[in-house]
mmCIF file of C-alpha atoms in Angstrom:
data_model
loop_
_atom_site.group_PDB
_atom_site.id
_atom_site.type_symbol
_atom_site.label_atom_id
_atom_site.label_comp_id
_atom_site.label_asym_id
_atom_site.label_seq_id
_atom_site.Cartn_x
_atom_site.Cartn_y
_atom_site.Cartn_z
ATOM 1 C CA UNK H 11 -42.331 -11.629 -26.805
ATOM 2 C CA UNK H 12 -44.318 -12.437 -23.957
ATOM 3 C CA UNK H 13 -44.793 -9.413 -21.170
ATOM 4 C CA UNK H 14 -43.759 -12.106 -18.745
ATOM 5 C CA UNK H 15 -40.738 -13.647 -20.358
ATOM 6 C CA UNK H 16 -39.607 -10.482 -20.919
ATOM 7 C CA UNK H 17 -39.935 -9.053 -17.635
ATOM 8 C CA UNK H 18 -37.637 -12.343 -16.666
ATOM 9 C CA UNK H 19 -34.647 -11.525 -19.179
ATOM 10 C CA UNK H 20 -34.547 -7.975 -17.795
ATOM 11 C CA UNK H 21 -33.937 -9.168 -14.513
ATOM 12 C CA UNK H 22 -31.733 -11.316 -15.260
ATOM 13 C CA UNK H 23 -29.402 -8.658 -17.427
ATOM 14 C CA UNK H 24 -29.950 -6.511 -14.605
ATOM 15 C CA UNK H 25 -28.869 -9.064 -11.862
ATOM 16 C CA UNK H 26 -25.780 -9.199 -14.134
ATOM 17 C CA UNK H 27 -24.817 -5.834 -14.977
ATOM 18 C CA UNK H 28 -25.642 -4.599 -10.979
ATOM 19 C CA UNK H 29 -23.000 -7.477 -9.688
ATOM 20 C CA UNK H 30 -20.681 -7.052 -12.914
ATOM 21 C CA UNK H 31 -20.698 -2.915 -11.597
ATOM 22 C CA UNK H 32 -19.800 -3.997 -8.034
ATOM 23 C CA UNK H 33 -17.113 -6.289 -8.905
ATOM 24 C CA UNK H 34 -15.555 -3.411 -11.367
ATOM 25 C CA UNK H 35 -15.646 -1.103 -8.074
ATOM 26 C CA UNK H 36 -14.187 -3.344 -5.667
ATOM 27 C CA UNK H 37 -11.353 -4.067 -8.447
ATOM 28 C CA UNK H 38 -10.325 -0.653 -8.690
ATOM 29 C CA UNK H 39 -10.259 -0.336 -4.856
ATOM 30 C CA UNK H 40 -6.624 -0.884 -4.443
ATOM 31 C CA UNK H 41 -5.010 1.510 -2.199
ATOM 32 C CA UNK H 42 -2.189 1.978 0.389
ATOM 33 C CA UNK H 43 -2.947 3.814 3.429
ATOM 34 C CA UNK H 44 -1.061 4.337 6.548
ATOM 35 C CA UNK H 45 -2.369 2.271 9.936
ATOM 36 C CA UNK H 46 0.151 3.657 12.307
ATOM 37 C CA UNK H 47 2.877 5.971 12.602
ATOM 38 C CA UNK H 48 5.574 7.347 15.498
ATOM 39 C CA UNK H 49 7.482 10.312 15.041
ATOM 40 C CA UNK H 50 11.036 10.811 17.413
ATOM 41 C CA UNK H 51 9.222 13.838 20.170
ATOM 42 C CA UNK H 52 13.384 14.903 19.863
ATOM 43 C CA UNK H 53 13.630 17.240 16.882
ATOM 44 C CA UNK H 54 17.343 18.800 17.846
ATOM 45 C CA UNK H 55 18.911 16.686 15.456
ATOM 46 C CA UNK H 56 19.166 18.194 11.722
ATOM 47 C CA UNK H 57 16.896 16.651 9.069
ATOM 48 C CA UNK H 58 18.358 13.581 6.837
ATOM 49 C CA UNK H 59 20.069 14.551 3.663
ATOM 50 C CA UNK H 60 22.419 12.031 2.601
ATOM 51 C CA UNK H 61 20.541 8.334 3.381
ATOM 52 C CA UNK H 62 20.252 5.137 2.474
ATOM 53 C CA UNK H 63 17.690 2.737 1.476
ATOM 54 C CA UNK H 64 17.659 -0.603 2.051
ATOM 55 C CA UNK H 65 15.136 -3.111 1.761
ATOM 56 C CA UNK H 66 15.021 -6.061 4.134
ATOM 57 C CA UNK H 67 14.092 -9.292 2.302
ATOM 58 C CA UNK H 68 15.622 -12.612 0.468
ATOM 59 C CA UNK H 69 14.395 -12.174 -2.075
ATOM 60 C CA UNK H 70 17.173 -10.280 -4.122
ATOM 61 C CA UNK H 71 15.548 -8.838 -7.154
ATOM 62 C CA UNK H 72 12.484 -7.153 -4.946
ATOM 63 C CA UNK H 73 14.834 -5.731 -2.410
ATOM 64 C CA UNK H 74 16.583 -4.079 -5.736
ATOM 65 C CA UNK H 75 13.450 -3.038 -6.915
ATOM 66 C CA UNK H 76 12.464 -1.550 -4.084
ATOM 67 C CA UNK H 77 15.405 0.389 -2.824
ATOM 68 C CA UNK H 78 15.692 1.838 -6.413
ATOM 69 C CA UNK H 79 12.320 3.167 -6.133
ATOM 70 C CA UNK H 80 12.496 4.169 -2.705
ATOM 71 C CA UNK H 81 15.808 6.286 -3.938
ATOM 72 C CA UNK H 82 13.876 7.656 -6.536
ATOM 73 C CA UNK H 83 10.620 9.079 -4.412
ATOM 74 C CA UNK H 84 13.085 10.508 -1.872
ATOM 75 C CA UNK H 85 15.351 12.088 -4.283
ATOM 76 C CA UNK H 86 12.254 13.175 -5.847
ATOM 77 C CA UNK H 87 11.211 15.318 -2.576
ATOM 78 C CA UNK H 88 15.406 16.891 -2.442
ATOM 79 C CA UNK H 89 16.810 13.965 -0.237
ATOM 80 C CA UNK H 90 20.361 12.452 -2.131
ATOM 81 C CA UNK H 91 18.987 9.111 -1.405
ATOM 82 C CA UNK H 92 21.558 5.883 -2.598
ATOM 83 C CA UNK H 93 19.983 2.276 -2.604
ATOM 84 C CA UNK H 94 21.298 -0.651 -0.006
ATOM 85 C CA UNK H 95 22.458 -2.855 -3.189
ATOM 86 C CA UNK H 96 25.043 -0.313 -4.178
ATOM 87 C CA UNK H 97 26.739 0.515 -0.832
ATOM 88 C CA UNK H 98 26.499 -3.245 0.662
ATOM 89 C CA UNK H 99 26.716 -6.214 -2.296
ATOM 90 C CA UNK H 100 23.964 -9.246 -2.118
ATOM 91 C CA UNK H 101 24.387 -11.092 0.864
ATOM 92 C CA UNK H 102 26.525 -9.248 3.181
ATOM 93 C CA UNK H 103 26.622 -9.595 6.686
ATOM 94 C CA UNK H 104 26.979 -6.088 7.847
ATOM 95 C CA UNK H 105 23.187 -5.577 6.655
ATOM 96 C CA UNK H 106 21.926 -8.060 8.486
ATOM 97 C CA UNK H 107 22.822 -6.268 11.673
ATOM 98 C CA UNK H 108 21.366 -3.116 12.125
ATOM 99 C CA UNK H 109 23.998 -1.280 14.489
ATOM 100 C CA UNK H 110 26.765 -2.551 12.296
ATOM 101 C CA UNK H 111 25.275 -1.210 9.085
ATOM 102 C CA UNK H 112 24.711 1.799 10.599
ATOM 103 C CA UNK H 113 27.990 2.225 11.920
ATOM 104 C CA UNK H 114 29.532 1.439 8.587
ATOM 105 C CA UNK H 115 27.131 4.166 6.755
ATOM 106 C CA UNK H 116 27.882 6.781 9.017
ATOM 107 C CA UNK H 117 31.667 6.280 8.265
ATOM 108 C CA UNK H 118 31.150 6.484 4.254
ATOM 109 C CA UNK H 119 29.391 10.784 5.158
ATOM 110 C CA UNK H 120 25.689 9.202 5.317
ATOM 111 C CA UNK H 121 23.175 10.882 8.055
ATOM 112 C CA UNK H 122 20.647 8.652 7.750
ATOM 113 C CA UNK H 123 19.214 5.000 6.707
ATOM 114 C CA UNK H 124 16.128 4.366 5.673
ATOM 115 C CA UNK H 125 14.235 0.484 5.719
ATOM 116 C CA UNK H 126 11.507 -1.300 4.935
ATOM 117 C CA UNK H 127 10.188 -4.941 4.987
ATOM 118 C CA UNK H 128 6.713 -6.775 4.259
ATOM 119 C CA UNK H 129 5.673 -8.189 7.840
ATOM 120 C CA UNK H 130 2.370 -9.845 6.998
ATOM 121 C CA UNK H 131 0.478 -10.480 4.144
ATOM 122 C CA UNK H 132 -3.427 -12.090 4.806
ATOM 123 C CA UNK H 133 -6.779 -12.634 3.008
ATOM 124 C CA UNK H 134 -9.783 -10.656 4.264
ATOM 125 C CA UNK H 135 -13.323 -11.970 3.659
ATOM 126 C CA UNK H 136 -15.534 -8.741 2.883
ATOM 127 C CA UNK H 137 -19.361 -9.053 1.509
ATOM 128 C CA UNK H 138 -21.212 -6.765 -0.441
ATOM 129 C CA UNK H 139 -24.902 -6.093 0.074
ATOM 130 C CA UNK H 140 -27.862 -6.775 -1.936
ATOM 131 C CA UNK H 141 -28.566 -4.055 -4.268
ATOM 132 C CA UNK H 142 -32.251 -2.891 -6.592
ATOM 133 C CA UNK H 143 -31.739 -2.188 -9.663
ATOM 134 C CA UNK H 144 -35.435 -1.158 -11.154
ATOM 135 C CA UNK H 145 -38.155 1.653 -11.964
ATOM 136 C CA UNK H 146 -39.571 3.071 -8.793
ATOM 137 C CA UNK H 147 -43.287 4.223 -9.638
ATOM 138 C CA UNK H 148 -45.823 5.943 -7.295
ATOM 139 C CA UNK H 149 -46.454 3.175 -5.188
ATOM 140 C CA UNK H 150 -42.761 1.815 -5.389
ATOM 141 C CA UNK H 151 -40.630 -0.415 -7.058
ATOM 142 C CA UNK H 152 -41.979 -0.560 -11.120
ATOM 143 C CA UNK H 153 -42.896 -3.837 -12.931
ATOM 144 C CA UNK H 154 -39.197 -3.956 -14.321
ATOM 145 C CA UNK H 155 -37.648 -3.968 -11.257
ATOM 146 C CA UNK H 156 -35.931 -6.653 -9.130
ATOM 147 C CA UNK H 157 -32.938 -7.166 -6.744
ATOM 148 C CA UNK H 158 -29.181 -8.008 -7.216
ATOM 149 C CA UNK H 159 -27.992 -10.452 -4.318
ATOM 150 C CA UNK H 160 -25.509 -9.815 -2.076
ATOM 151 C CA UNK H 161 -21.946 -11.644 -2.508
ATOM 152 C CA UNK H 162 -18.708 -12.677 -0.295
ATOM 153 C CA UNK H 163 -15.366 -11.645 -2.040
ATOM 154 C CA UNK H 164 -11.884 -11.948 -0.676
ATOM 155 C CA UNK H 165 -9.468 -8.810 -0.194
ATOM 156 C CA UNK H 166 -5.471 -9.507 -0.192
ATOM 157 C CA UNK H 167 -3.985 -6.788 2.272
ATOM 158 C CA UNK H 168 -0.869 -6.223 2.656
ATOM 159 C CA UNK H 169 1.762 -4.490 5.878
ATOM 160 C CA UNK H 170 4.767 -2.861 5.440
ATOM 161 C CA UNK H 171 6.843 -1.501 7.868
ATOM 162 C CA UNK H 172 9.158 1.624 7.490
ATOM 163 C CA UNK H 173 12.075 2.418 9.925
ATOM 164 C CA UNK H 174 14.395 6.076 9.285
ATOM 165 C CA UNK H 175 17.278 6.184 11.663
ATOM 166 C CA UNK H 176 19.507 9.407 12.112
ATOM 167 C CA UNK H 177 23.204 8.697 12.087
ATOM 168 C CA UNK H 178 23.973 12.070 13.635
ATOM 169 C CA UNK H 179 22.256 10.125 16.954
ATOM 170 C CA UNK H 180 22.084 6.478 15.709
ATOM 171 C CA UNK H 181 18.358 6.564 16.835
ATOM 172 C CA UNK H 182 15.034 5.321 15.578
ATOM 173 C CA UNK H 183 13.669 8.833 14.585
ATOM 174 C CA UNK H 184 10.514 7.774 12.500
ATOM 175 C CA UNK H 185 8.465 4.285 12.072
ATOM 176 C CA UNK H 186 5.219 3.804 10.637
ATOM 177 C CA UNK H 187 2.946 0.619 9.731
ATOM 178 C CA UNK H 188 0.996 1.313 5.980
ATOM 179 C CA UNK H 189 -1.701 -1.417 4.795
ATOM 180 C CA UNK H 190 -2.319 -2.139 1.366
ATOM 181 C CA UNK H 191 -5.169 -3.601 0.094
ATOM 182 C CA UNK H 192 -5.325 -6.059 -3.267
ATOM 183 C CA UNK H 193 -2.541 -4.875 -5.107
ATOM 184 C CA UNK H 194 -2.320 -5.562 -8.941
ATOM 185 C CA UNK H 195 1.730 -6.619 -8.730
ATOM 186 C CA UNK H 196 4.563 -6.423 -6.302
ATOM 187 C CA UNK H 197 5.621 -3.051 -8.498
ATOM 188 C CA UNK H 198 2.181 -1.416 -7.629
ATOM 189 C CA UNK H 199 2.367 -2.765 -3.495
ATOM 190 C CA UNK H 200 6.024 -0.997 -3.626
ATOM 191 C CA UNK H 201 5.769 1.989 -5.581
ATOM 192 C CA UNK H 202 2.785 2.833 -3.375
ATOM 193 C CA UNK H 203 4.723 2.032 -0.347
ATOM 194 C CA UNK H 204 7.538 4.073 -0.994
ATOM 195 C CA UNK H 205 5.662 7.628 -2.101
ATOM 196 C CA UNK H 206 4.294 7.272 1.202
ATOM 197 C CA UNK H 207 7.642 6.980 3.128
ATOM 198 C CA UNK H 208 9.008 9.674 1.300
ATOM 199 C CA UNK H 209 6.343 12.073 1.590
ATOM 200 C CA UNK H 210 5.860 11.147 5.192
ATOM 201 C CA UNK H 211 9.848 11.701 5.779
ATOM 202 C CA UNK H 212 9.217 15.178 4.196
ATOM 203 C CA UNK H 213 6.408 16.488 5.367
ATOM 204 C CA UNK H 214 7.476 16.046 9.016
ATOM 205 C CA UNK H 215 11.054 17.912 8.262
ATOM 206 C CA UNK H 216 12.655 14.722 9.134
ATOM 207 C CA UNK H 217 14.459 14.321 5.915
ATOM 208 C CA UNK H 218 15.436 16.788 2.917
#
């Protein structure tokens, strides 16, 4: 084969295998991080033991979803942790008001509620710079080598918020704002979510 031709195929293979790499790296990029977070400066009140979780959306087979796992990852960390669905059935009203759920928890030996809710979804434009992918030789880049483009991808990102309320004061005690980005499935975007709370609740002695 010609010197020439050959040199051409290379580059091209490398072109390939130096974007395919990127793509495989921004593909396995999906996290969940926290953006913002408040924490009650009043710490009198006892930590949460007995809570609720309830997960605020129509869609009635996420919200399950959700609280279950959310019950799960605080249970996990010592919290007796009950999800919304069993306490208050599909479509009552006395979730849809916050100060009359709470009210009806605290009468049924709960000291605490715990929420959360998707409040925006968006798609980022990122880029990804050019790259070399080649033999560098004593006076620089070898016969072989050559240069991968730079591209423009898209990035879904996701916010949740998270609310815990103490029924021993019937005050906001913790909030925080997490951001995740390109989730494979609504399973991964929750069960990322909800570690977080939990740990978060924990770690701060505000529940367990």
């Amino acid at each position: 084969m010609h010197p020439r031709k050959h040199s051409q195929d290379f580059l091209r293979t490398g072109h390939v295998l130096a974007i395919g790499l990127i793509l495989l790296l921004v593909g396995a990029c999906a996290s969940t991080t926290v953006d913002q977070v408040w924490t009650t400066p009043n710490r009198a009140q006892p930590p949460m033991q007995k809570v609720v979780t309830v997960m605020i959306s129509p869609n009635t087979t996420m919200r399950h979803a959700a609280e279950d796992r959310l019950a799960i990852d605080l249970a996990n960390k010592g919290v007796q942790a009950t999800p919304g669905y069993q306490v208050f059935p599909d479509g009552a009203k006395d979730v849809q008001d916050l100060d009359t759920m709470k009210a009806h928890l605290k009468e049924l030996g709960y000291d605490g509620v715990v929420t959360m809710r998707i409040v925006d979804r968006e798609q980022v434009l990122e880029s990804a710079p050019a790259t070399f992918d080649g033999y560098w030789g004593y006076w620089g880049p070898g016969y072989w080598g050559g240069y991968a483009g730079g591209y423009v991808y898209t990035e879904i990102v996701y916010r949740v918020e998270s609310a815990a309320y103490s029924l021993h004061t019937g005050q906001l005690v913790w909030t925080a704002m997490t951001k995740t980005v390109d989730p494979d499935s609504a399973h991964q975007l929750v069960h990322d979510t909800t570690k977080i709370i939990a740990s978060e609740l924990t770690k701060r002695g505000l529940a367990g």
